[in-house]
CSV table of C-alpha atoms (C1' of nucleotides) in Angstrom, one decimal:
chain,number,residue,atom,x,y,z
A,124,MET,CA,-36.6,68.7,13.5
A,125,GLN,CA,-39.5,67.7,11.3
A,126,GLN,CA,-39.4,65.5,8.3
A,127,GLN,CA,-38.7,67.8,5.4
A,128,HIS,CA,-40.2,65.7,2.7
A,129,PRO,CA,-43.3,63.5,2.3
A,130,TRP,CA,-42.6,59.9,3.4
A,131,PRO,CA,-42.6,57.5,0.4
A,132,GLN,CA,-45.1,54.7,0.1
A,133,THR,CA,-43.2,52.9,-2.7
A,134,ILE,CA,-39.7,52.0,-3.7
A,135,GLU,CA,-40.0,54.2,-6.7
A,136,GLU,CA,-40.9,57.2,-4.6
A,137,ALA,CA,-38.1,56.5,-2.2
A,138,ILE,CA,-35.6,56.3,-5.1
A,139,ALA,CA,-36.8,59.7,-6.3
A,140,ILE,CA,-36.3,61.2,-2.9
A,141,GLN,CA,-32.8,59.7,-2.6
A,142,GLU,CA,-31.8,61.0,-6.0
A,143,GLN,CA,-33.1,64.5,-5.2
A,144,LEU,CA,-31.6,64.8,-1.7
A,145,ARG,CA,-28.2,63.3,-2.6
A,146,SER,CA,-27.1,66.5,-4.2
A,147,LEU,CA,-27.4,68.2,-0.8
A,148,VAL,CA,-24.8,66.1,0.8
A,149,ILE,CA,-21.7,68.1,1.8
A,150,ALA,CA,-18.7,65.8,1.4
A,151,GLU,CA,-16.2,68.2,3.1
A,152,ASN,CA,-15.5,69.3,6.6
A,153,GLN,CA,-18.0,71.8,7.7
A,154,LEU,CA,-18.3,71.1,11.4
A,155,SER,CA,-17.5,73.2,14.4
A,156,THR,CA,-15.2,72.0,17.1
A,157,VAL,CA,-16.6,68.7,18.2
A,158,ARG,CA,-17.5,68.8,21.8
A,159,TYR,CA,-20.4,66.4,21.7
A,160,VAL,CA,-20.7,63.2,19.6
A,161,ALA,CA,-23.9,61.2,19.4
A,162,GLY,CA,-24.6,57.6,18.6
A,163,VAL,CA,-28.0,56.5,17.2
A,164,ASP,CA,-29.5,53.1,16.9
A,165,VAL,CA,-32.9,51.7,16.2
A,166,GLY,CA,-34.3,48.4,17.5
A,167,TYR,CA,-37.4,46.2,17.0
A,168,HIS,CA,-39.1,43.7,19.2
A,169,SER,CA,-41.5,40.9,18.4
A,170,SER,CA,-43.1,42.8,15.5
A,171,ASP,CA,-41.7,45.2,13.0
A,172,ALA,CA,-44.6,47.6,13.6
A,173,VAL,CA,-42.8,49.7,16.2
A,174,SER,CA,-39.4,51.2,15.8
A,175,GLN,CA,-37.5,52.2,18.9
A,176,ALA,CA,-34.7,54.7,18.5
A,177,ALA,CA,-32.0,55.5,21.0
A,178,VAL,CA,-29.6,58.5,21.0
A,179,THR,CA,-26.7,58.9,23.3
A,180,VAL,CA,-24.5,62.0,23.5
A,181,LEU,CA,-20.9,61.7,24.7
A,182,SER,CA,-18.4,64.4,25.4
A,183,PHE,CA,-15.5,64.5,23.0
A,184,PRO,CA,-12.8,63.5,23.1
A,185,ASP,CA,-13.2,62.1,26.6
A,186,LEU,CA,-16.3,60.0,25.7
A,187,GLN,CA,-18.3,60.5,28.9
A,188,LEU,CA,-22.0,60.0,28.7
A,189,GLN,CA,-23.8,63.4,28.8
A,190,GLN,CA,-27.3,62.8,27.7
A,191,GLN,CA,-29.6,60.1,26.3
A,192,ALA,CA,-33.1,59.9,24.8
A,193,THR,CA,-35.4,57.3,23.3
A,194,ALA,CA,-38.5,57.5,21.1
A,195,CYS,CA,-40.9,55.0,19.6
A,196,SER,CA,-42.8,55.4,16.4
A,197,VAL,CA,-44.8,53.4,14.0
A,198,THR,CA,-42.4,51.8,11.5
A,199,ALA,CA,-42.8,53.9,8.3
A,200,PHE,CA,-41.2,51.6,5.8
A,201,PRO,CA,-40.3,47.9,5.4
A,202,TYR,CA,-36.7,46.7,5.5
A,203,VAL,CA,-35.5,46.7,1.9
A,204,PRO,CA,-31.7,46.8,1.3
A,205,GLY,CA,-30.9,50.3,0.0
A,206,PHE,CA,-33.8,52.0,1.8
A,207,LEU,CA,-33.0,51.5,5.5
A,208,SER,CA,-33.2,55.2,6.2
A,209,PHE,CA,-36.9,55.4,5.4
A,210,ARG,CA,-37.4,52.8,8.0
A,211,GLU,CA,-35.2,54.2,10.8
A,212,VAL,CA,-35.0,58.0,10.3
A,213,PRO,CA,-38.5,59.0,11.7
A,214,ALA,CA,-37.8,57.4,15.1
A,215,VAL,CA,-34.3,58.9,15.2
A,216,LEU,CA,-35.6,62.4,14.5
A,217,GLN,CA,-38.1,62.1,17.4
A,218,ALA,CA,-35.4,60.9,19.8
A,219,LEU,CA,-33.1,63.8,18.7
A,220,GLU,CA,-35.8,66.3,19.4
A,221,LYS,CA,-35.8,65.2,23.0
A,222,LEU,CA,-32.2,66.3,23.5
A,223,ASP,CA,-31.5,69.5,25.4
A,224,GLN,CA,-28.6,70.3,23.1
A,225,MET,CA,-27.8,69.0,19.7
A,226,PRO,CA,-24.5,67.1,19.1
A,227,ASP,CA,-21.8,68.4,16.8
A,228,LEU,CA,-21.5,65.1,15.1
A,229,ILE,CA,-23.6,61.9,14.8
A,230,LEU,CA,-22.2,58.4,14.2
A,231,CYS,CA,-24.9,56.4,12.5
A,232,ASP,CA,-25.5,52.6,12.6
A,233,GLY,CA,-25.3,52.0,8.8
A,234,GLN,CA,-23.8,53.3,5.6
A,235,GLY,CA,-23.5,56.8,4.4
A,236,LEU,CA,-22.1,57.3,0.9
A,237,ALA,CA,-21.3,53.6,0.6
A,238,HIS,CA,-24.7,53.0,-0.9
A,239,PRO,CA,-26.0,52.1,-4.4
A,240,ARG,CA,-27.3,55.6,-4.9
A,241,ARG,CA,-24.8,57.3,-2.6
A,242,PHE,CA,-27.4,58.2,-0.1
A,243,GLY,CA,-27.4,55.8,2.9
A,244,LEU,CA,-28.8,56.4,6.3
A,245,ALA,CA,-26.0,58.7,7.5
A,246,CYS,CA,-26.4,61.0,4.5
A,247,HIS,CA,-30.2,61.1,4.9
A,248,LEU,CA,-30.0,61.9,8.6
A,249,GLY,CA,-27.3,64.5,8.0
A,250,VAL,CA,-29.3,66.3,5.2
A,251,LEU,CA,-32.5,66.4,7.3
A,252,THR,CA,-30.8,67.7,10.4
A,253,SER,CA,-28.0,69.7,9.0
A,254,ILE,CA,-25.7,68.0,11.5
A,255,ALA,CA,-22.4,66.4,10.5
A,256,THR,CA,-22.8,62.6,10.3
A,257,ILE,CA,-20.7,59.6,9.7
A,258,GLY,CA,-21.8,56.1,8.6
A,259,VAL,CA,-20.4,53.3,10.7
A,260,ALA,CA,-21.5,49.8,9.5
A,261,LYS,CA,-20.6,46.4,11.0
A,262,THR,CA,-20.8,44.7,7.6
A,263,ARG,CA,-20.1,45.6,4.0
A,264,PHE,CA,-23.0,46.6,1.8
A,265,ILE,CA,-21.5,47.6,-1.5
A,266,GLY,CA,-18.0,48.1,-2.8
A,267,GLU,CA,-14.8,46.1,-2.7
A,268,HIS,CA,-11.5,46.6,-0.9
A,269,SER,CA,-8.1,45.1,-0.5
A,270,ASP,CA,-7.0,43.3,2.6
A,271,VAL,CA,-6.7,45.7,5.6
A,272,GLY,CA,-3.5,45.7,7.6
A,273,LEU,CA,-3.8,43.9,10.9
A,274,GLU,CA,-3.1,46.8,13.2
A,275,ARG,CA,-5.5,49.3,14.7
A,276,GLY,CA,-5.9,52.3,12.4
A,277,SER,CA,-5.2,50.4,9.2
A,278,TRP,CA,-7.7,51.0,6.4
A,279,GLN,CA,-8.3,50.5,2.8
A,280,PRO,CA,-10.5,52.5,0.4
A,281,LEU,CA,-13.9,50.9,-0.3
A,282,GLN,CA,-14.5,51.3,-4.0
A,283,ASP,CA,-17.5,51.0,-6.2
A,284,CYS,CA,-17.8,51.8,-9.8
A,285,GLY,CA,-14.4,53.4,-9.8
A,286,GLN,CA,-15.2,55.7,-6.9
A,287,THR,CA,-14.0,55.7,-3.3
A,288,VAL,CA,-17.2,55.5,-1.3
A,289,GLY,CA,-15.8,54.8,2.1
A,290,ALA,CA,-13.2,52.8,4.0
A,291,ALA,CA,-12.8,49.4,5.6
A,292,LEU,CA,-11.2,50.4,8.9
A,293,ARG,CA,-9.5,48.2,11.5
A,294,THR,CA,-10.4,49.8,14.9
A,295,GLN,CA,-8.6,47.2,17.0
A,296,THR,CA,-5.7,45.1,16.2
A,297,GLY,CA,-6.8,41.6,15.2
A,298,VAL,CA,-10.5,42.3,15.0
A,299,LYS,CA,-12.7,42.4,11.8
A,300,PRO,CA,-12.8,45.8,10.1
A,301,ILE,CA,-15.8,48.1,10.2
A,302,TYR,CA,-17.1,50.2,7.2
A,303,VAL,CA,-16.9,53.9,7.5
A,304,SER,CA,-18.3,56.4,5.0
A,305,ILE,CA,-19.2,60.0,4.8
A,306,GLY,CA,-22.6,61.0,5.9
A,307,HIS,CA,-22.7,64.8,5.8
A,308,LYS,CA,-20.3,67.8,6.4
A,309,VAL,CA,-17.2,65.7,6.9
A,310,ASN,CA,-14.6,64.2,4.6
A,311,LEU,CA,-13.5,60.6,4.7
A,312,VAL,CA,-10.1,61.0,6.3
A,313,SER,CA,-11.7,63.1,9.1
A,314,ALA,CA,-14.5,60.6,9.4
A,315,ILE,CA,-12.0,57.8,9.9
A,316,ASP,CA,-10.1,59.9,12.5
A,317,TYR,CA,-13.3,60.6,14.5
A,318,VAL,CA,-14.3,57.0,14.4
A,319,LEU,CA,-10.9,55.9,15.7
A,320,ARG,CA,-11.1,58.4,18.5
A,321,CYS,CA,-14.5,57.1,19.5
A,322,ALA,CA,-13.3,53.4,19.3
A,323,LEU,CA,-10.4,53.3,21.8
A,324,LYS,CA,-11.2,50.0,23.3
A,325,TYR,CA,-13.7,48.0,21.2
A,326,ARG,CA,-14.4,47.3,17.6
A,327,LEU,CA,-17.4,49.6,17.5
A,328,PRO,CA,-17.3,53.3,18.7
A,329,GLU,CA,-18.5,54.0,22.2
A,330,THR,CA,-21.3,56.1,20.7
A,331,THR,CA,-22.8,53.1,18.9
A,332,ARG,CA,-22.3,50.9,21.9
A,333,SER,CA,-24.1,53.1,24.3
A,334,ALA,CA,-27.0,53.7,21.9
A,335,ASP,CA,-27.2,49.9,21.3
A,336,GLN,CA,-27.3,49.4,25.0
A,337,LEU,CA,-30.3,51.8,25.4
A,338,THR,CA,-32.1,49.9,22.7
A,339,SER,CA,-31.4,46.4,24.0
A,340,GLY,CA,-31.9,47.0,27.7
B,553,DG,C1',-31.2,33.7,-14.8
B,554,DC,C1',-28.1,33.6,-10.4
B,555,DG,C1',-26.1,35.6,-6.2
B,556,DA,C1',-25.7,39.7,-2.9
B,557,DC,C1',-28.1,42.3,0.1
B,558,DA,C1',-26.7,48.3,5.9
B,559,DG,C1',-30.4,47.2,10.0
C,1015,DA,C1',-33.0,43.7,13.2
C,1016,DT,C1',-34.4,39.2,16.0
C,1017,DC,C1',-34.6,34.2,18.0
C,1018,DT,C1',-30.4,32.6,22.0
C,1019,DT,C1',-25.9,29.5,26.2
C,1020,DG,C1',-22.1,28.1,26.6
C,1021,DT,C1',-17.6,28.2,25.2
C,1022,DC,C1',-13.0,28.7,23.0
C,1023,DG,C1',-9.1,31.9,23.3
C,1024,DC,C1',-6.0,36.0,24.6
DNA sequence: GCGACAG
DNA sequence: ATCTTGTCGC
């Protein structure tokens, strides 16, 4: 699971990579039966110099923790909105390599297609690993949407430049919606369904929560 | 020029 | 992301 392209040193190089790789994104279901779902998260401490990635693998649909791994690496890119993947993907790849068995699906902490160039973190990780991925973000990055119904499962398309790039999804009645978008090898309706089935009790899916927990402490 | 801006 | 306790509400 090595990086398959040179890591950019400039925004211009990063844009070129995004524009090249985005054509490789598969926006339809191409995943086997999901038995293992992973959550990934990256954290930082006092300095930005070191990125710590955590991956947790849960059984699906019963959501029991099966495996976990962490990895630290030198932070390879600054945080610039629109280029988060260049910062977080290297550490995530290292953590994934430590797993005994690859998950069937990965829920990423960030956007997928809901990105200015349609190539957010979830798309990037999916293309590099060939694993199905979904972007699950706590806040909106791009796009607009109508008000979301108050009940769990309600959602509204997230639209940008006339395209549906994701969904604002209410995972629990009365809580703020989250932003779901395609990463790789899954369509939006299925992505919403997987996220809902991983978020039975809290706003964020259990995958994200368990990975966060590994990062924080 | 002025805001907005995943983590 | 990170710095950080208690507190209001179901």
